[in-house]
Short mmCIF file of C-alpha atoms and ligand atoms in Angstrom, two decimals:
data_model
loop_
_atom_site.label_atom_id
_atom_site.label_comp_id
_atom_site.label_asym_id
_atom_site.label_seq_id
_atom_site.Cartn_x
_atom_site.Cartn_y
_atom_site.Cartn_z
CA MET A 130 110.42 93.53 108.11
CA ARG A 131 107.96 91.02 108.09
CA ARG A 132 106.78 90.78 104.20
CA GLN A 133 103.67 89.21 103.24
CA ARG A 134 101.80 88.08 100.47
CA ILE A 135 98.87 90.78 98.81
CA GLY A 136 96.43 87.77 97.64
CA ARG A 137 96.44 85.76 95.08
CA THR A 138 98.70 88.46 93.53
CA GLY A 139 103.07 87.28 93.56
CA VAL A 140 104.66 90.79 94.87
CA GLU A 141 105.12 90.44 98.19
CA ILE A 142 105.09 93.61 100.59
CA SER A 143 106.87 94.77 104.04
CA ALA A 144 104.01 95.04 106.87
CA VAL A 145 103.77 98.69 106.54
CA GLY A 146 103.98 101.15 102.92
CA PHE A 147 105.06 104.58 102.67
CA GLY A 148 102.45 106.38 101.14
CA CYS A 149 103.46 109.19 99.29
CA SER A 150 100.92 111.76 99.32
CA GLY A 151 99.50 114.52 101.65
CA VAL A 152 102.31 116.62 103.19
CA TRP A 153 105.59 114.73 101.45
CA GLY A 154 104.98 115.50 98.18
CA GLN A 155 103.45 119.18 99.03
CA GLY A 156 106.03 122.25 96.51
CA PHE A 157 106.36 123.32 100.57
CA PHE A 158 107.89 120.55 101.81
CA PRO A 159 111.35 120.22 100.89
CA GLU A 160 112.68 118.26 98.06
CA GLU A 161 116.03 116.70 101.19
CA LYS A 162 113.66 115.48 103.36
CA ALA A 163 111.23 114.52 101.10
CA ARG A 164 113.54 112.37 99.66
CA ALA A 165 115.30 111.30 102.44
CA LEU A 166 112.43 109.90 104.22
CA ILE A 167 112.32 106.95 101.46
CA HIS A 168 116.17 106.57 101.44
CA ALA A 169 114.63 105.57 105.43
CA ALA A 170 112.53 103.87 104.58
CA VAL A 171 114.40 101.84 102.78
CA ALA A 172 116.86 101.27 105.02
CA ARG A 173 113.89 100.19 107.71
CA GLY A 174 113.35 97.08 105.20
CA ILE A 175 110.06 98.55 104.03
CA ASN A 176 109.78 97.53 100.26
CA PHE A 177 106.18 99.20 98.99
CA PHE A 178 105.71 102.87 98.53
CA ASP A 179 103.27 104.59 97.12
CA THR A 180 101.93 106.83 94.57
CA GLY A 181 98.95 108.25 92.55
CA HIS A 182 99.35 109.74 89.73
CA ASN A 183 97.38 113.42 90.69
CA TYR A 184 98.52 113.11 93.89
CA CYS A 185 99.87 116.78 95.67
CA ALA A 186 98.58 118.40 91.88
CA PHE A 187 100.90 115.74 90.34
CA GLN A 188 103.73 116.06 92.63
CA ALA A 189 104.53 113.53 94.84
CA GLU A 190 104.93 111.23 91.80
CA PRO A 191 107.43 112.68 90.03
CA ARG A 192 109.29 113.42 93.23
CA LEU A 193 109.02 109.72 94.27
CA GLY A 194 110.33 108.73 90.65
CA ARG A 195 113.43 110.35 91.64
CA ALA A 196 113.83 109.36 94.94
CA LEU A 197 113.66 106.05 93.01
CA ARG A 198 116.64 106.71 90.73
CA GLU A 199 118.29 107.42 93.49
CA VAL A 200 117.31 104.07 95.46
CA PHE A 201 117.53 101.32 91.88
CA ALA A 202 121.26 102.94 91.30
CA GLU A 203 121.94 100.36 94.92
CA ARG A 204 119.42 98.33 94.46
CA PRO A 205 117.50 96.25 92.32
CA ARG A 206 114.26 97.37 90.88
CA GLY A 207 112.85 93.86 91.90
CA ASP A 208 113.03 94.49 95.66
CA PHE A 209 110.78 96.78 95.77
CA VAL A 210 106.70 97.07 95.71
CA ILE A 211 105.41 100.07 93.57
CA SER A 212 102.15 101.48 93.13
CA SER A 213 100.62 104.40 91.37
CA LYS A 214 96.79 105.54 90.20
CA ALA A 215 94.73 106.42 87.24
CA GLY A 216 91.41 107.78 86.16
CA THR A 217 91.51 110.67 88.22
CA THR A 218 93.25 113.51 86.57
CA LEU A 219 92.82 117.06 88.42
CA ALA A 220 95.08 118.08 91.71
CA ARG A 221 91.16 115.91 93.33
CA ALA A 222 93.66 115.11 96.55
CA GLY A 223 94.72 118.33 96.73
CA LEU A 224 92.49 120.00 99.76
CA TRP A 225 89.43 121.37 97.14
CA THR A 226 87.78 119.32 95.46
CA GLY A 227 85.76 120.30 91.82
CA SER A 228 82.77 118.68 90.71
CA ARG A 229 83.77 114.71 89.79
CA ALA A 230 82.73 114.51 86.32
CA ALA A 231 85.17 117.04 85.18
CA ALA A 232 88.39 115.18 87.96
CA THR A 233 88.04 112.01 86.18
CA ASP A 234 88.21 110.04 83.38
CA PHE A 235 87.83 105.65 83.30
CA SER A 236 88.45 105.65 79.77
CA PRO A 237 90.76 102.62 79.38
CA ASP A 238 92.88 104.75 76.77
CA SER A 239 93.19 107.45 79.19
CA ILE A 240 93.67 104.86 81.54
CA GLU A 241 96.96 103.12 79.57
CA ARG A 242 98.16 107.00 79.25
CA THR A 243 98.05 107.33 82.41
CA LEU A 244 100.18 104.85 83.42
CA GLU A 245 102.19 106.06 80.80
CA ALA A 246 103.56 108.60 82.65
CA SER A 247 103.31 107.12 85.90
CA LEU A 248 106.38 104.63 84.16
CA GLY A 249 108.40 107.97 82.27
CA ASN A 250 107.99 109.28 86.69
CA LEU A 251 108.62 106.67 88.42
CA GLY A 252 111.41 105.68 86.52
CA CYS A 253 110.30 101.91 86.17
CA ASP A 254 109.41 99.17 82.78
CA TYR A 255 105.82 99.23 85.39
CA LEU A 256 103.62 99.26 88.51
CA ASP A 257 103.57 96.02 90.96
CA ILE A 258 100.27 97.50 91.98
CA PHE A 259 98.30 99.22 88.92
CA PHE A 260 94.98 101.27 91.30
CA ILE A 261 91.52 102.06 89.54
CA HIS A 262 91.61 105.35 91.90
CA GLY A 263 88.26 106.26 92.95
CA PRO A 264 85.62 104.76 90.56
CA ARG A 265 82.19 104.68 90.92
CA ARG A 266 80.92 101.31 90.48
CA GLU A 267 79.80 101.81 86.63
CA ASP A 268 83.66 103.13 85.06
CA LEU A 269 84.78 99.42 86.03
CA SER A 270 83.70 98.84 83.07
CA ASP A 271 84.68 95.22 81.41
CA ALA A 272 86.51 97.81 78.53
CA LEU A 273 88.25 98.96 81.15
CA LEU A 274 89.17 95.80 83.02
CA GLY A 275 89.76 94.07 79.56
CA ARG A 276 92.34 96.55 79.34
CA LEU A 277 93.84 95.48 82.79
CA VAL A 278 94.32 92.68 82.05
CA ASP A 279 96.03 93.32 78.94
CA LEU A 280 98.60 95.41 80.80
CA ARG A 281 98.83 92.84 82.86
CA ARG A 282 100.12 90.35 79.61
CA ALA A 283 101.98 92.79 78.10
CA GLY A 284 104.46 92.97 81.90
CA SER A 285 103.54 97.00 82.13
CA ILE A 286 101.60 95.90 85.76
CA ARG A 287 102.25 92.91 87.74
CA ALA A 288 98.14 93.15 89.61
CA ILE A 289 95.93 95.55 88.84
CA GLY A 290 93.96 97.30 92.30
CA VAL A 291 91.38 99.54 92.91
CA ASN A 292 91.24 101.88 95.70
CA THR A 293 88.13 102.78 97.00
CA HIS A 294 86.05 103.74 100.29
CA ASP A 295 82.65 102.21 98.65
CA LEU A 296 81.36 99.23 100.39
CA GLY A 297 79.44 98.99 96.76
CA VAL A 298 82.88 99.03 95.14
CA MET A 299 84.13 96.30 96.93
CA ALA A 300 81.62 94.76 97.01
CA PHE A 301 81.52 94.40 93.20
CA ILE A 302 84.94 93.66 93.17
CA ALA A 303 84.27 90.07 95.72
CA GLN A 304 82.60 89.22 93.06
CA SER A 305 84.03 85.66 91.69
CA GLY A 306 85.30 86.93 87.42
CA VAL A 307 86.87 90.05 87.75
CA PRO A 308 90.26 90.35 87.76
CA VAL A 309 89.97 92.48 90.95
CA GLU A 310 92.86 91.39 92.97
CA VAL A 311 93.95 93.51 95.14
CA ALA A 312 92.18 96.53 97.00
CA LEU A 313 93.45 99.33 98.92
CA ILE A 314 90.35 100.50 100.67
CA ASP A 315 90.12 103.66 104.29
CA TYR A 316 90.35 100.66 107.59
CA ASN A 317 90.99 101.38 110.86
CA LEU A 318 89.90 101.61 114.23
CA ALA A 319 87.47 104.62 113.82
CA GLN A 320 86.92 102.04 110.80
CA THR A 321 85.63 98.93 111.71
CA ASP A 322 82.46 98.63 109.48
CA ARG A 323 84.54 97.44 106.64
CA GLU A 324 85.69 94.67 108.61
CA PRO A 325 82.84 91.67 106.71
CA MET A 326 83.60 93.55 103.83
CA ILE A 327 87.47 92.72 104.67
CA ALA A 328 86.48 89.17 105.04
CA ARG A 329 84.19 88.92 101.85
CA LEU A 330 87.11 90.51 99.80
CA ALA A 331 89.53 88.27 101.63
CA ALA A 332 87.65 85.15 100.89
CA ALA A 333 87.29 85.82 97.05
CA GLY A 334 91.56 85.92 97.47
CA VAL A 335 91.33 89.57 96.97
CA GLY A 336 94.24 91.29 98.92
CA VAL A 337 93.66 93.64 100.91
CA LEU A 338 95.76 96.71 102.19
CA ALA A 339 94.83 99.74 104.51
CA GLY A 340 95.58 103.04 103.46
CA THR A 341 94.89 105.20 106.46
CA ALA A 342 95.45 103.23 108.74
CA LEU A 343 96.20 105.45 111.50
CA ALA A 344 92.62 107.65 110.44
CA GLN A 345 94.96 110.54 108.90
CA GLY A 346 96.53 110.50 111.98
CA HIS A 347 93.41 111.45 114.29
CA LEU A 348 93.46 108.37 116.04
CA LEU A 349 96.91 110.12 118.20
CA ARG A 350 97.04 112.41 120.28
CA ARG A 351 97.75 115.76 118.54
CA SER A 352 100.16 118.13 120.00
CA LEU A 353 98.46 121.85 118.23
CA PRO A 354 99.94 122.57 115.03
CA ARG A 355 102.91 124.54 115.55
CA PRO A 356 103.03 127.70 113.15
CA TRP A 357 106.90 127.74 112.00
CA ARG A 358 105.51 124.46 110.38
CA ALA A 359 103.73 123.95 107.52
CA GLY A 360 103.16 120.67 106.96
CA ASP A 361 101.29 121.32 110.65
CA TRP A 362 98.58 123.24 108.66
CA TRP A 363 97.90 121.74 105.77
CA TYR A 364 96.66 118.27 107.67
CA LEU A 365 94.62 120.83 109.72
CA ALA A 366 93.13 122.53 106.65
CA ARG A 367 92.60 119.07 104.97
CA THR A 368 90.89 118.25 107.94
CA LEU A 369 88.95 121.30 108.52
CA LEU A 370 88.29 121.73 104.51
CA LYS A 371 87.56 117.96 103.28
CA PRO A 372 83.87 116.28 104.54
CA ALA A 373 85.66 112.84 104.29
CA SER A 374 88.45 114.21 106.72
CA ARG A 375 86.78 116.19 108.90
CA ALA A 376 84.17 113.73 109.09
CA LEU A 377 87.17 111.14 110.03
CA ALA A 378 88.72 113.12 112.33
CA ILE A 379 85.24 113.10 114.25
CA ARG A 380 84.77 109.31 113.96
CA ALA A 381 88.82 108.94 115.23
CA ARG A 382 88.08 111.75 118.15
CA ALA A 383 85.11 109.53 119.90
CA VAL A 384 86.68 105.99 119.25
CA ARG A 385 89.43 107.57 120.97
CA ARG A 386 87.46 108.90 123.90
CA ALA A 387 85.27 105.17 123.80
CA LEU A 388 88.10 104.01 123.95
CA ARG A 389 89.19 105.56 127.15
CA ARG A 390 86.02 104.72 128.53
CA GLU A 391 87.06 101.02 128.37
CA GLY A 392 90.15 101.82 129.73
CA VAL A 393 92.28 101.67 126.38
CA ALA A 394 94.29 104.69 125.80
CA LEU A 395 95.49 103.86 121.93
CA THR A 396 98.53 103.93 121.49
CA LEU A 397 100.17 103.68 117.74
CA GLU A 398 101.78 99.99 118.51
CA GLN A 399 97.48 99.25 119.51
CA ALA A 400 96.64 101.26 116.36
CA ILE A 401 98.51 100.15 113.38
CA GLY A 402 98.59 96.56 115.08
CA THR A 403 94.97 95.87 115.36
CA VAL A 404 94.64 96.64 111.74
CA LEU A 405 97.94 94.47 110.86
CA ALA A 406 95.92 91.74 112.77
CA ASN A 407 93.25 91.71 110.95
CA PRO A 408 93.80 88.36 109.51
CA GLY A 409 91.72 89.66 106.00
CA VAL A 410 94.81 91.99 105.67
CA ALA A 411 98.17 92.16 103.80
CA GLY A 412 99.76 95.44 104.55
CA CYS A 413 99.32 98.70 105.09
CA VAL A 414 99.99 102.20 103.71
CA PHE A 415 100.66 105.10 106.13
CA GLY A 416 101.88 108.94 105.46
CA THR A 417 104.50 110.95 106.97
CA ALA A 418 106.15 114.41 107.15
CA GLU A 419 108.77 113.17 110.14
CA THR A 420 112.08 110.19 110.36
CA ALA A 421 110.69 110.61 114.09
CA HIS A 422 107.22 109.26 112.95
CA LEU A 423 108.85 107.00 110.29
CA ASP A 424 110.72 105.01 112.63
CA ALA A 425 108.10 104.83 115.03
CA VAL A 426 105.74 103.11 113.32
CA VAL A 427 108.68 100.65 111.93
CA ALA A 428 109.45 99.90 115.23
CA ALA A 429 105.37 99.51 116.09
CA VAL A 430 105.10 96.67 113.96
CA GLU A 431 108.54 94.91 114.82
CA HIS A 432 106.48 92.30 116.51
CA PRO A 433 103.05 91.15 115.94
CA LEU A 434 100.39 92.89 119.38
CA PRO A 435 99.96 89.99 122.25
CA PRO A 436 96.80 88.11 122.38
CA ASP A 437 95.50 89.43 125.26
CA GLN A 438 96.27 93.35 124.21
CA LEU A 439 94.40 92.35 120.83
CA ALA A 440 91.17 91.12 122.85
CA ARG A 441 91.03 93.82 125.68
CA ILE A 442 91.27 96.19 122.10
CA ARG A 443 88.88 94.55 120.50
CA ARG A 444 86.59 94.08 123.36
CA ALA A 445 86.10 97.80 123.79
CA LEU A 446 86.22 98.08 120.45
CA GLY A 447 82.71 96.12 120.82
CA GLN A 448 81.16 99.13 123.50
CA VAL A 449 81.58 101.68 120.35
CA SER A 450 79.28 101.71 117.23
CA PRO A 451 81.54 100.17 114.00
CA GLY A 452 81.49 103.30 111.55
CA GLY A 453 82.20 104.84 109.14
CA GLY A 454 82.12 105.15 105.78
CA GLY A 455 83.97 106.89 103.67
CA GLU A 456 83.11 109.41 100.56
N1 NAP B 549 94.19 109.77 103.01
C1 NAP B 549 93.12 109.20 101.39
O1 NAP B 549 92.41 109.18 101.53
C2 NAP B 549 93.65 108.41 101.20
C3 NAP B 549 93.48 107.37 99.93
C4 NAP B 549 94.08 106.59 99.28
C5 NAP B 549 95.33 106.08 99.50
N2 NAP B 549 95.87 106.78 99.88
C6 NAP B 549 97.03 106.13 100.25
O2 NAP B 549 97.54 105.93 102.23
C7 NAP B 549 98.42 107.22 102.41
C8 NAP B 549 97.98 107.04 103.55
O3 NAP B 549 97.35 107.78 103.32
P1 NAP B 549 96.88 109.85 104.94
O4 NAP B 549 98.33 110.14 104.58
O5 NAP B 549 96.01 110.24 104.53
O6 NAP B 549 96.91 108.95 105.94
P2 NAP B 549 97.66 108.03 107.38
O7 NAP B 549 98.82 107.49 107.47
O8 NAP B 549 96.64 107.50 107.93
O9 NAP B 549 97.96 109.15 108.72
C9 NAP B 549 99.10 110.42 108.46
C10 NAP B 549 98.79 111.53 109.22
O10 NAP B 549 99.25 110.24 110.55
C11 NAP B 549 100.88 110.87 111.02
N3 NAP B 549 101.52 109.93 111.52
C12 NAP B 549 102.32 109.23 111.27
N4 NAP B 549 103.26 108.56 112.07
C13 NAP B 549 103.01 109.08 113.10
C14 NAP B 549 103.48 109.01 114.05
N5 NAP B 549 104.63 107.77 113.91
N6 NAP B 549 102.95 109.41 115.18
C15 NAP B 549 102.00 110.48 114.89
N7 NAP B 549 101.10 111.32 113.86
C16 NAP B 549 102.44 110.40 112.73
C17 NAP B 549 101.17 111.65 109.83
O11 NAP B 549 102.11 113.26 109.85
P3 NAP B 549 103.13 113.39 110.26
O12 NAP B 549 103.58 113.93 108.89
O13 NAP B 549 103.60 114.83 111.56
O14 NAP B 549 104.48 112.11 111.30
C18 NAP B 549 99.52 112.35 109.39
O15 NAP B 549 98.75 113.55 109.87
C19 NAP B 549 98.73 107.66 101.58
O16 NAP B 549 100.28 108.77 101.39
C20 NAP B 549 98.02 106.97 100.79
O17 NAP B 549 99.38 106.06 99.84
C21 NAP B 549 94.89 107.92 101.50
#
């Protein structure tokens, strides 16, 4: 699979990274299947695995660690890019969100403790990218940024990242002198309002990664939930219960409709290929609980989108108002 360096870091990732959250990390999703997906991703050339310390009620990170121990038994750790996140201290990436104050701790000591726990869970001596998870601008204090620089100097992390859906936080990161090197943002064809900010971040040397490249699946045609598949019900519950997911679903449906009016019936290749064609984007992260879907994504990014197709989609997108922000 194509690889690209992220911004000014020395970290090189496959065009798509595998996101270890969502259904993949849930207790009801069989461990065997979750591990098989990691091995399948490795076999297909994916070298980047992203998770979060609190993802899936703290179950996703140790699950990824168990799979990685098997992978590292056969391949050097240095062949892979592993990222995780700190700052959210409750099971906030689950379906229910509690009060923000009770769910976050961005103090340098807490962030460092979380990093140590993540390294233990993942069976790694270092993380390639360590993301601060969903901070407000004021959470990115000088003390925190200074501690992250120390951790990088000590070799516990290779690159400092921020995972944010907040344009104000992105603007802060794009300023010179801020030591953040990677921004993991919500960018997909339903959130093209991010494009001017992506250009700004890239110009500042910040590597941009598109999380939710498929708009949580809402850009693709969906079958009705299959009653026997717990994962289908989980995705439906996420859409209904999380305001940001609900807004994204509505927005993605509007974008698909508008594109159809312009004669574009959006395919997986087009959805992901358009994101990757953005020169400011170093790569994207997607999630799946199905090997067939993994295969389809890997095939979809094998070749860049032909320029004429890209131009047609951009033309059609031009008829749709850019939107829309996440939480
Ligand atoms: N969601 C967020 O707000 C967020 C925030 C921070 C970081 N991230 C990172 O980004 C990663 C991806 O986020 P995400 O999983 O929420 O969004 P996503 O990758 O945009 O979408 C995942 C959805 O797309 C479906 N899908 C995947 N491949 C498909 C295919 N080939 N054909 C049809 N459907 C397909 C999945 O269903 P199946 O399981 O049925 O394939 C799932 O419903 C996370 O794991 C995390 O690492 C996400």
